Amino acid sequence: MTENNKKVDRRIIRSREALREALLSLMSKKPFTSISITEIVEVANYNRGTFYSNYESKEALLDEIISGLIQDLLRSFRAPYENVELFRIDELPAKSVMIFDHIYQHASVYSILFKSDVLLNIREKMFTALKKITQEELIQFDNGIDSELHAIYSIHALVGLVFYWVESDFKHSSAYMQEQLVKMINWRPAAAKTAIRLNR
């Protein structure tokens, strides 16, 4: 790569980063649907030509932000099993669960997105991506449970836990969330005490 190409690449990287940050800054103050491209370029200190040389729409810019987060989310999800042939869930150490570390590292971005009017879109993309790799990469032994239903059940539980954590403004540490998730995964209740007053 020539020196000129390197300079062009650096300019592209800088302009895209500035546009992403500008959009997130605006989304922290107003709904995504009411944000204009003019506002984005003004906050980023670029012009509309620069915007359109990188993105065809503000939706494409948002999609790049979400897609980047989800790719990193998937890498963190794979961390406990990517280098083993047999993934022993019952021996899973809490510190190997990296998904909460990923969320916390990008806490400011997740907080903005989760409070925005694109929340349902993010939840759907997260769920779909996690369900896909769960079904493709984790082959379970035949236990009589429908594998698709099990994936849906498990990922809804995980995504719900993540959403609660972000929406609680990270009430607990990522280490605590890791430990609690592993305990929940391995807990197999055989009975539960009821709190209903029975008529006698």
Coordinates of N, CA, C and O in Angstrom, one line a residue, residues 16-183:
R16 N -15.4 8.3 9.4 CA -16.5 7.3 9.8 C -16.6 7.3 11.3 O -17.7 7.3 11.8
E17 N -15.5 7.4 12.0 CA -15.6 7.4 13.5 C -16.3 8.7 14.0 O -17.1 8.6 14.9
A18 N -15.9 9.8 13.3 CA -16.6 11.1 13.7 C -18.1 11.0 13.4 O -18.8 11.6 14.2
L19 N -18.5 10.5 12.3 CA -19.9 10.4 12.0 C -20.6 9.5 12.9 O -21.8 9.7 13.4
R20 N -20.0 8.3 13.3 CA -20.6 7.4 14.3 C -20.8 8.1 15.6 O -21.9 8.0 16.3
E21 N -19.7 8.8 16.1 CA -19.8 9.5 17.4 C -20.9 10.6 17.3 O -21.6 10.9 18.3
A22 N -21.0 11.3 16.2 CA -22.0 12.4 16.1 C -23.4 11.8 16.2 O -24.2 12.4 16.9
L23 N -23.6 10.7 15.5 CA -24.9 10.1 15.5 C -25.3 9.7 17.0 O -26.4 10.0 17.5
L24 N -24.4 9.0 17.6 CA -24.6 8.6 19.0 C -24.8 9.8 19.9 O -25.7 9.7 20.8
S25 N -24.1 10.8 19.7 CA -24.3 12.0 20.6 C -25.7 12.6 20.4 O -26.4 13.0 21.3
L26 N -26.1 12.6 19.1 CA -27.5 13.1 18.8 C -28.6 12.2 19.4 O -29.6 12.7 19.9
M27 N -28.3 10.9 19.3 CA -29.3 9.9 19.8 C -29.4 9.9 21.3 O -30.4 9.5 21.9
S28 N -28.4 10.5 22.0 CA -28.5 10.6 23.5 C -29.4 11.8 23.9 O -29.8 11.9 25.0
K29 N -29.8 12.6 22.9 CA -30.6 13.8 23.1 C -32.0 13.7 22.5 O -32.9 14.4 22.9
K30 N -32.1 13.0 21.4 CA -33.4 13.0 20.7 C -33.6 11.6 19.9 O -32.6 10.9 19.8
P31 N -34.8 11.3 19.5 CA -35.1 10.1 18.8 C -34.3 10.0 17.5 O -34.1 11.0 16.8
F32 N -33.9 8.8 17.1 CA -33.2 8.6 15.9 C -34.0 9.1 14.7 O -33.5 9.6 13.7
T33 N -35.4 8.8 14.7 CA -36.2 9.2 13.6 C -36.3 10.7 13.3 O -36.6 11.1 12.2
S34 N -35.9 11.5 14.3 CA -36.0 12.9 14.1 C -34.6 13.6 13.8 O -34.5 14.8 13.7
I35 N -33.6 12.7 13.7 CA -32.2 13.2 13.4 C -32.0 13.3 11.9 O -32.4 12.4 11.2
S36 N -31.5 14.4 11.5 CA -31.2 14.6 10.0 C -29.8 14.4 9.7 O -28.9 14.5 10.6
I37 N -29.5 14.1 8.5 CA -28.1 14.0 8.1 C -27.3 15.3 8.2 O -26.2 15.3 8.6
T38 N -28.0 16.4 8.0 CA -27.4 17.7 8.2 C -26.9 17.9 9.6 O -25.8 18.4 9.9
E39 N -27.7 17.5 10.6 CA -27.3 17.5 12.0 C -26.1 16.7 12.3 O -25.2 17.1 13.0
I40 N -26.1 15.5 11.7 CA -25.0 14.6 11.9 C -23.7 15.2 11.4 O -22.7 15.2 12.1
V41 N -23.7 15.7 10.2 CA -22.4 16.2 9.6 C -22.0 17.5 10.4 O -20.8 17.8 10.5
E42 N -23.0 18.3 10.8 CA -22.6 19.5 11.6 C -21.9 19.2 12.9 O -20.9 19.8 13.3
V43 N -22.5 18.2 13.6 CA -21.8 17.7 14.9 C -20.5 17.1 14.6 O -19.5 17.3 15.4
A44 N -20.4 16.3 13.5 CA -19.1 15.7 13.2 C -18.1 16.6 12.6 O -16.9 16.3 12.4
N45 N -18.5 17.8 12.2 CA -17.7 18.8 11.5 C -17.2 18.4 10.1 O -16.0 18.6 9.8
Y46 N -18.1 17.7 9.4 CA -17.9 17.3 8.0 C -19.0 17.9 7.2 O -19.9 18.6 7.7
N47 N -18.9 17.6 5.9 CA -20.0 18.1 5.0 C -20.8 16.9 4.5 O -20.5 15.7 4.7
R48 N -21.9 17.1 3.8 CA -22.8 16.1 3.3 C -22.1 15.2 2.3 O -22.4 14.0 2.2
G49 N -21.2 15.8 1.5 CA -20.5 15.0 0.6 C -19.7 13.9 1.2 O -19.6 12.8 0.7
T50 N -19.0 14.2 2.3 CA -18.3 13.2 3.1 C -19.2 12.1 3.6 O -18.9 10.9 3.6
F51 N -20.4 12.5 4.1 CA -21.3 11.6 4.6 C -21.7 10.6 3.5 O -21.6 9.4 3.7
Y52 N -22.1 11.1 2.4 CA -22.6 10.2 1.3 C -21.5 9.4 0.6 O -21.8 8.5 -0.1
S53 N -20.3 9.8 0.8 CA -19.2 9.0 0.2 C -18.9 7.8 1.1 O -18.2 6.9 0.7
N54 N -19.5 7.8 2.3 CA -19.3 6.7 3.3 C -20.6 5.9 3.5 O -20.5 4.7 3.7
Y55 N -21.7 6.6 3.5 CA -23.0 5.9 3.8 C -24.1 6.5 2.9 O -24.1 7.6 2.6
E56 N -25.0 5.6 2.6 CA -26.1 6.0 1.7 C -27.2 6.6 2.5 O -28.1 7.3 1.9
S57 N -27.3 6.4 3.8 CA -28.3 6.9 4.6 C -27.9 6.9 6.1 O -26.9 6.3 6.5
K58 N -28.7 7.6 6.9 CA -28.4 7.5 8.4 C -28.7 6.1 8.9 O -28.1 5.7 9.9
E59 N -29.6 5.4 8.3 CA -29.9 4.0 8.7 C -28.7 3.1 8.4 O -28.4 2.2 9.2
A60 N -28.0 3.4 7.4 CA -26.8 2.6 7.1 C -25.7 2.9 8.1 O -24.9 2.0 8.5
L61 N -25.6 4.2 8.5 CA -24.6 4.5 9.6 C -25.0 3.8 10.9 O -24.1 3.3 11.6
L62 N -26.3 3.9 11.3 CA -26.7 3.2 12.5 C -26.5 1.7 12.4 O -26.0 1.1 13.3
D63 N -26.7 1.1 11.2 CA -26.5 -0.3 11.0 C -25.1 -0.7 11.2 O -24.8 -1.8 11.8
E64 N -24.2 0.2 10.8 CA -22.7 -0.1 11.0 C -22.4 -0.1 12.4 O -21.6 -1.0 12.9
I65 N -22.9 0.8 13.2 CA -22.7 0.8 14.6 C -23.2 -0.4 15.3 O -22.5 -1.1 16.1
I66 N -24.4 -0.8 15.0 CA -25.0 -2.0 15.6 C -24.3 -3.3 15.2 O -24.0 -4.2 16.0
S67 N -24.0 -3.4 13.9 CA -23.3 -4.6 13.4 C -21.9 -4.7 14.0 O -21.5 -5.9 14.3
G68 N -21.2 -3.7 14.2 CA -19.9 -3.7 14.9 C -20.0 -4.2 16.3 O -19.2 -5.1 16.7
L69 N -21.0 -3.7 17.0 CA -21.3 -4.2 18.4 C -21.6 -5.7 18.4 O -21.1 -6.4 19.3
I70 N -22.5 -6.1 17.5 CA -22.9 -7.5 17.5 C -21.8 -8.4 17.2 O -21.7 -9.5 17.7
Q71 N -20.9 -8.0 16.2 CA -19.8 -8.9 15.9 C -18.9 -9.1 17.1 O -18.4 -10.2 17.4
D72 N -18.7 -8.0 17.9 CA -17.8 -8.1 19.1 C -18.6 -8.9 20.1 O -18.0 -9.7 20.9
L73 N -19.9 -8.7 20.2 CA -20.7 -9.5 21.1 C -20.6 -11.0 20.9 O -20.4 -11.8 21.8
L74 N -20.6 -11.4 19.6 CA -20.5 -12.8 19.2 C -19.1 -13.3 19.6 O -19.0 -14.5 20.0
R75 N -18.1 -12.5 19.4 CA -16.7 -13.0 19.8 C -16.7 -13.2 21.3 O -16.0 -14.2 21.7
S76 N -17.3 -12.4 22.1 CA -17.3 -12.6 23.5 C -18.1 -13.8 23.9 O -17.8 -14.5 24.9
F77 N -19.2 -14.1 23.2 CA -20.0 -15.2 23.5 C -19.3 -16.5 23.2 O -19.4 -17.5 23.9
R78 N -18.5 -16.5 22.1 CA -17.7 -17.7 21.7 C -16.5 -18.0 22.7 O -16.0 -19.1 22.7
A79 N -16.1 -17.0 23.4 CA -14.8 -17.1 24.2 C -14.7 -18.4 25.0 O -13.7 -19.0 25.0
P80 N -15.8 -18.8 25.7 CA -15.6 -20.0 26.6 C -15.4 -21.3 25.8 O -14.9 -22.3 26.4
Y81 N -15.8 -21.4 24.6 CA -15.8 -22.7 23.9 C -15.0 -22.7 22.5 O -14.9 -23.8 21.9
E82 N -14.5 -21.6 22.1 CA -13.9 -21.5 20.8 C -12.7 -22.4 20.6 O -12.3 -22.8 19.5
N83 N -12.0 -22.7 21.7 CA -10.7 -23.5 21.6 C -10.8 -24.9 22.2 O -9.8 -25.5 22.5
V84 N -12.1 -25.4 22.4 CA -12.2 -26.7 22.9 C -13.1 -27.5 22.0 O -14.0 -27.0 21.3
E85 N -12.9 -28.8 22.1 CA -13.7 -29.8 21.2 C -15.0 -30.1 22.0 O -16.1 -30.3 21.3
L86 N -15.0 -30.3 23.3 CA -16.1 -30.6 24.1 C -16.3 -29.5 25.1 O -15.5 -29.3 26.0
F87 N -17.4 -28.8 25.0 CA -17.7 -27.7 25.9 C -18.5 -28.2 27.1 O -19.7 -28.5 27.0
R88 N -17.8 -28.2 28.3 CA -18.5 -28.7 29.5 C -19.1 -27.5 30.2 O -18.5 -26.8 30.9
I89 N -20.4 -27.4 30.0 CA -21.2 -26.3 30.6 C -21.2 -26.4 32.1 O -21.1 -25.4 32.8
D90 N -21.2 -27.6 32.6 CA -21.2 -27.8 34.1 C -19.9 -27.5 34.7 O -19.8 -27.5 36.0
E91 N -18.8 -27.3 33.9 CA -17.5 -26.9 34.5 C -17.1 -25.5 34.0 O -15.9 -25.2 34.1
L92 N -18.1 -24.8 33.6 CA -17.8 -23.4 33.1 C -17.3 -22.5 34.2 O -18.1 -22.2 35.1
P93 N -16.1 -22.0 34.1 CA -15.7 -21.0 35.1 C -16.2 -19.6 34.8 O -16.3 -19.2 33.6
A94 N -16.7 -18.9 35.8 CA -17.3 -17.6 35.6 C -16.5 -16.6 34.8 O -16.9 -15.9 34.0
K95 N -15.2 -16.7 35.1 CA -14.3 -15.7 34.5 C -14.1 -15.9 32.9 O -13.7 -15.0 32.2
S96 N -14.5 -17.1 32.4 CA -14.5 -17.3 31.0 C -15.7 -16.7 30.2 O -15.7 -16.7 29.0
V97 N -16.7 -16.3 31.0 CA -17.9 -15.7 30.4 C -17.6 -14.3 30.1 O -17.5 -13.4 31.0
M98 N -17.3 -13.9 28.8 CA -16.8 -12.6 28.4 C -17.9 -11.6 28.0 O -17.7 -10.5 27.7
I99 N -19.2 -12.1 27.9 CA -20.2 -11.3 27.3 C -20.5 -10.0 28.1 O -20.7 -9.0 27.6
F100 N -20.4 -10.2 29.4 CA -20.7 -9.0 30.3 C -19.5 -8.0 30.2 O -19.7 -6.8 30.3
D101 N -18.3 -8.5 30.1 CA -17.1 -7.6 29.9 C -17.3 -6.8 28.6 O -17.0 -5.6 28.6
H102 N -17.8 -7.5 27.5 CA -18.0 -6.8 26.3 C -19.0 -5.7 26.4 O -18.8 -4.5 26.0
I103 N -20.1 -6.0 27.1 CA -21.2 -5.0 27.3 C -20.7 -3.8 28.1 O -20.9 -2.7 27.7
Y104 N -19.9 -4.1 29.1 CA -19.4 -3.0 30.0 C -18.4 -2.2 29.3 O -18.3 -1.0 29.5
Q105 N -17.6 -2.8 28.4 CA -16.6 -2.0 27.7 C -17.2 -1.0 26.7 O -16.7 0.0 26.4
H106 N -18.4 -1.3 26.3 CA -19.2 -0.5 25.4 C -20.4 0.1 26.1 O -21.4 0.3 25.4
A107 N -20.3 0.3 27.4 CA -21.5 0.7 28.2 C -22.1 2.0 27.7 O -23.4 2.0 27.6
S108 N -21.4 3.0 27.3 CA -21.9 4.2 26.9 C -22.8 4.1 25.6 O -23.9 4.7 25.5
V109 N -22.3 3.3 24.7 CA -23.0 3.1 23.5 C -24.3 2.3 23.7 O -25.3 2.6 23.2
Y110 N -24.2 1.2 24.5 CA -25.3 0.4 24.8 C -26.4 1.2 25.5 O -27.6 1.1 25.2
S111 N -26.0 2.0 26.4 CA -26.9 2.8 27.2 C -27.7 3.8 26.3 O -28.9 3.9 26.5
I112 N -27.0 4.4 25.3 CA -27.7 5.3 24.4 C -28.6 4.5 23.5 O -29.8 4.9 23.4
L113 N -28.2 3.4 23.0 CA -29.0 2.6 22.1 C -30.2 2.1 22.8 O -31.4 2.0 22.3
F114 N -30.1 1.6 24.0 CA -31.2 1.0 24.8 C -32.2 2.0 25.2 O -33.3 1.6 25.5
K115 N -31.9 3.3 25.3 CA -32.8 4.3 25.6 C -33.4 5.0 24.4 O -34.2 5.9 24.5
S116 N -33.1 4.5 23.2 CA -33.5 5.1 22.0 C -34.7 4.5 21.4 O -35.2 3.4 21.9
D117 N -35.2 5.0 20.3 CA -36.4 4.5 19.6 C -36.0 3.3 18.6 O -36.8 2.9 17.9
V118 N -34.8 2.9 18.7 CA -34.3 1.7 17.8 C -34.1 0.5 18.7 O -33.5 -0.5 18.3
L119 N -34.6 0.5 19.9 CA -34.3 -0.6 20.9 C -34.8 -1.9 20.4 O -34.1 -2.9 20.5
L120 N -36.0 -1.9 19.8 CA -36.6 -3.2 19.4 C -35.7 -3.8 18.2 O -35.5 -5.0 18.2
N121 N -35.2 -2.9 17.4 CA -34.3 -3.4 16.3 C -33.1 -4.0 16.8 O -32.6 -5.0 16.3
I122 N -32.5 -3.4 17.8 CA -31.3 -3.9 18.5 C -31.5 -5.3 19.1 O -30.8 -6.2 18.9
R123 N -32.6 -5.3 19.9 CA -32.9 -6.6 20.6 C -33.1 -7.7 19.6 O -32.6 -8.8 19.8
E124 N -33.8 -7.5 18.5 CA -34.1 -8.5 17.5 C -32.7 -8.9 16.8 O -32.5 -10.1 16.6
K125 N -31.9 -8.0 16.5 CA -30.6 -8.4 15.9 C -29.7 -9.1 16.8 O -29.0 -10.1 16.4
M126 N -29.7 -8.7 18.1 CA -28.9 -9.5 19.1 C -29.4 -10.9 19.2 O -28.6 -11.9 19.2
F127 N -30.7 -11.0 19.4 CA -31.3 -12.3 19.6 C -31.0 -13.2 18.3 O -30.6 -14.4 18.5
T128 N -31.3 -12.7 17.1 CA -31.1 -13.5 15.9 C -29.7 -14.0 15.8 O -29.4 -15.1 15.4
A129 N -28.7 -13.1 16.0 CA -27.3 -13.4 15.9 C -26.9 -14.5 16.9 O -26.2 -15.5 16.5
L130 N -27.3 -14.3 18.1 CA -26.9 -15.3 19.2 C -27.6 -16.6 19.0 O -27.0 -17.7 19.2
K131 N -28.8 -16.6 18.5 CA -29.5 -17.9 18.3 C -28.9 -18.6 17.1 O -28.7 -19.8 17.2
K132 N -28.4 -17.9 16.1 CA -27.8 -18.5 14.9 C -26.5 -19.2 15.3 O -26.3 -20.4 15.0
I133 N -25.6 -18.6 16.1 CA -24.4 -19.2 16.4 C -24.6 -20.3 17.4 O -23.8 -21.3 17.4
T134 N -25.6 -20.2 18.3 CA -25.9 -21.2 19.3 C -26.3 -22.5 18.6 O -25.8 -23.6 18.9
Q135 N -27.1 -22.4 17.5 CA -27.6 -23.6 16.8 C -26.5 -24.1 15.9 O -26.4 -25.4 15.7
E136 N -25.7 -23.3 15.3 CA -24.6 -23.7 14.4 C -23.4 -24.2 15.1 O -22.7 -25.1 14.5
E137 N -23.0 -23.7 16.2 CA -21.7 -24.0 16.8 C -21.8 -24.9 18.1 O -20.7 -25.4 18.5
L138 N -22.9 -25.0 18.7 CA -23.0 -25.8 19.9 C -24.0 -27.0 19.6 O -25.2 -26.8 19.6
I139 N -23.4 -28.1 19.4 CA -24.2 -29.3 19.0 C -24.4 -30.1 20.3 O -23.5 -30.6 20.9
Q140 N -25.7 -30.1 20.7 CA -26.0 -30.8 22.0 C -26.3 -32.3 21.7 O -26.8 -32.7 20.7
F141 N -26.1 -33.1 22.8 CA -26.5 -34.5 22.7 C -28.0 -34.6 22.7 O -28.7 -33.8 23.3
D142 N -28.5 -35.7 22.2 CA -29.9 -35.9 22.1 C -30.5 -36.1 23.5 O -30.1 -37.0 24.2
N143 N -31.3 -35.2 23.9 CA -31.9 -35.3 25.2 C -33.4 -35.2 25.2 O -34.1 -35.0 26.2
G144 N -34.0 -35.3 24.0 CA -35.4 -35.2 23.8 C -36.0 -33.8 23.7 O -37.2 -33.6 23.6
I145 N -35.1 -32.8 23.9 CA -35.5 -31.4 23.8 C -35.3 -30.8 22.4 O -34.2 -31.0 21.9
D146 N -36.3 -30.2 21.9 CA -36.2 -29.6 20.6 C -35.1 -28.5 20.6 O -35.1 -27.6 21.4
S147 N -34.1 -28.7 19.7 CA -32.9 -27.8 19.8 C -33.2 -26.4 19.5 O -32.6 -25.5 20.1
E148 N -34.2 -26.1 18.6 CA -34.5 -24.7 18.3 C -35.3 -24.1 19.4 O -35.0 -22.9 19.8
L149 N -36.2 -24.8 20.0 CA -36.9 -24.3 21.2 C -35.9 -24.0 22.3 O -36.1 -23.0 23.1
H150 N -35.0 -24.9 22.5 CA -34.0 -24.7 23.6 C -33.2 -23.5 23.4 O -32.9 -22.7 24.3
A151 N -32.7 -23.3 22.1 CA -31.9 -22.1 21.8 C -32.7 -20.8 22.0 O -32.2 -19.9 22.6
I152 N -34.0 -20.8 21.6 CA -34.9 -19.7 21.8 C -35.0 -19.4 23.3 O -34.9 -18.2 23.7
Y153 N -35.3 -20.4 24.1 CA -35.4 -20.2 25.5 C -34.2 -19.7 26.2 O -34.2 -18.7 26.9
S154 N -33.0 -20.3 25.8 CA -31.8 -19.9 26.4 C -31.3 -18.5 26.0 O -30.9 -17.7 26.9
I155 N -31.5 -18.1 24.7 CA -31.0 -16.8 24.3 C -32.0 -15.7 24.8 O -31.5 -14.6 25.2
H156 N -33.3 -16.0 24.9 CA -34.2 -15.0 25.4 C -33.8 -14.7 26.9 O -33.8 -13.5 27.3
A157 N -33.4 -15.7 27.6 CA -33.0 -15.6 29.0 C -31.7 -14.7 29.1 O -31.7 -13.8 29.9
L158 N -30.8 -15.0 28.3 CA -29.5 -14.3 28.3 C -29.7 -12.8 27.9 O -29.2 -11.9 28.5
V159 N -30.4 -12.6 26.8 CA -30.7 -11.2 26.3 C -31.5 -10.4 27.3 O -31.2 -9.3 27.6
G160 N -32.4 -11.1 28.0 CA -33.2 -10.4 29.0 C -32.3 -10.0 30.2 O -32.5 -8.9 30.7
L161 N -31.4 -10.9 30.5 CA -30.5 -10.5 31.6 C -29.6 -9.4 31.3 O -29.4 -8.4 32.1
V162 N -29.1 -9.3 30.0 CA -28.2 -8.3 29.5 C -29.0 -6.9 29.5 O -28.5 -5.9 30.0
F163 N -30.2 -7.0 29.0 CA -31.1 -5.8 28.9 C -31.3 -5.2 30.3 O -31.3 -4.0 30.6
Y164 N -31.7 -6.1 31.3 CA -31.9 -5.7 32.7 C -30.7 -5.0 33.2 O -30.8 -3.9 33.9
W165 N -29.5 -5.6 33.0 CA -28.3 -5.0 33.5 C -28.0 -3.6 33.0 O -27.7 -2.7 33.7
V166 N -28.1 -3.5 31.7 CA -27.9 -2.2 31.0 C -28.9 -1.1 31.5 O -28.6 0.0 31.9
E167 N -30.2 -1.6 31.6 CA -31.3 -0.6 32.0 C -31.2 -0.3 33.4 O -31.8 0.7 33.9
S168 N -30.6 -1.1 34.2 CA -30.4 -0.8 35.7 C -29.2 0.1 35.9 O -28.8 0.3 37.0
D169 N -28.6 0.5 34.8 CA -27.4 1.4 34.8 C -26.2 0.6 35.4 O -25.5 1.2 36.3
F170 N -26.1 -0.7 35.1 CA -25.0 -1.5 35.5 C -24.9 -1.6 37.0 O -23.9 -1.3 37.6
K171 N -26.1 -2.0 37.6 CA -26.2 -2.1 39.0 C -25.2 -3.0 39.7 O -24.7 -2.7 40.8
H172 N -24.8 -4.0 39.0 CA -23.8 -5.0 39.5 C -22.6 -4.9 38.6 O -22.6 -4.5 37.5
S173 N -21.5 -5.5 39.1 CA -20.2 -5.5 38.3 C -20.4 -6.6 37.3 O -21.2 -7.5 37.4
S174 N -19.5 -6.6 36.3 CA -19.6 -7.6 35.3 C -19.2 -9.0 35.9 O -19.7 -10.0 35.5
A175 N -18.2 -9.0 36.8 CA -17.8 -10.2 37.5 C -19.0 -10.8 38.2 O -19.2 -12.1 38.2
Y176 N -19.8 -10.0 38.9 CA -21.0 -10.5 39.6 C -22.0 -11.1 38.6 O -22.6 -12.2 38.9
M177 N -22.2 -10.5 37.5 CA -23.1 -11.0 36.5 C -22.6 -12.3 35.9 O -23.4 -13.2 35.7
Q178 N -21.3 -12.4 35.7 CA -20.8 -13.7 35.2 C -21.0 -14.8 36.2 O -21.5 -15.9 35.8
E179 N -20.8 -14.5 37.5 CA -20.9 -15.6 38.5 C -22.4 -16.0 38.6 O -22.7 -17.2 38.7
Q180 N -23.3 -15.0 38.6 CA -24.7 -15.3 38.7 C -25.2 -16.1 37.5 O -26.1 -17.0 37.6
L181 N -24.8 -15.7 36.3 CA -25.2 -16.5 35.1 C -24.8 -17.9 35.2 O -25.6 -18.8 34.9
V182 N -23.5 -18.2 35.6 CA -23.1 -19.6 35.7 C -23.9 -20.3 36.7 O -24.2 -21.5 36.5
K183 N -24.2 -19.7 37.8 CA -25.0 -20.3 38.9 C -26.4 -20.7 38.3 O -27.0 -21.8 38.6

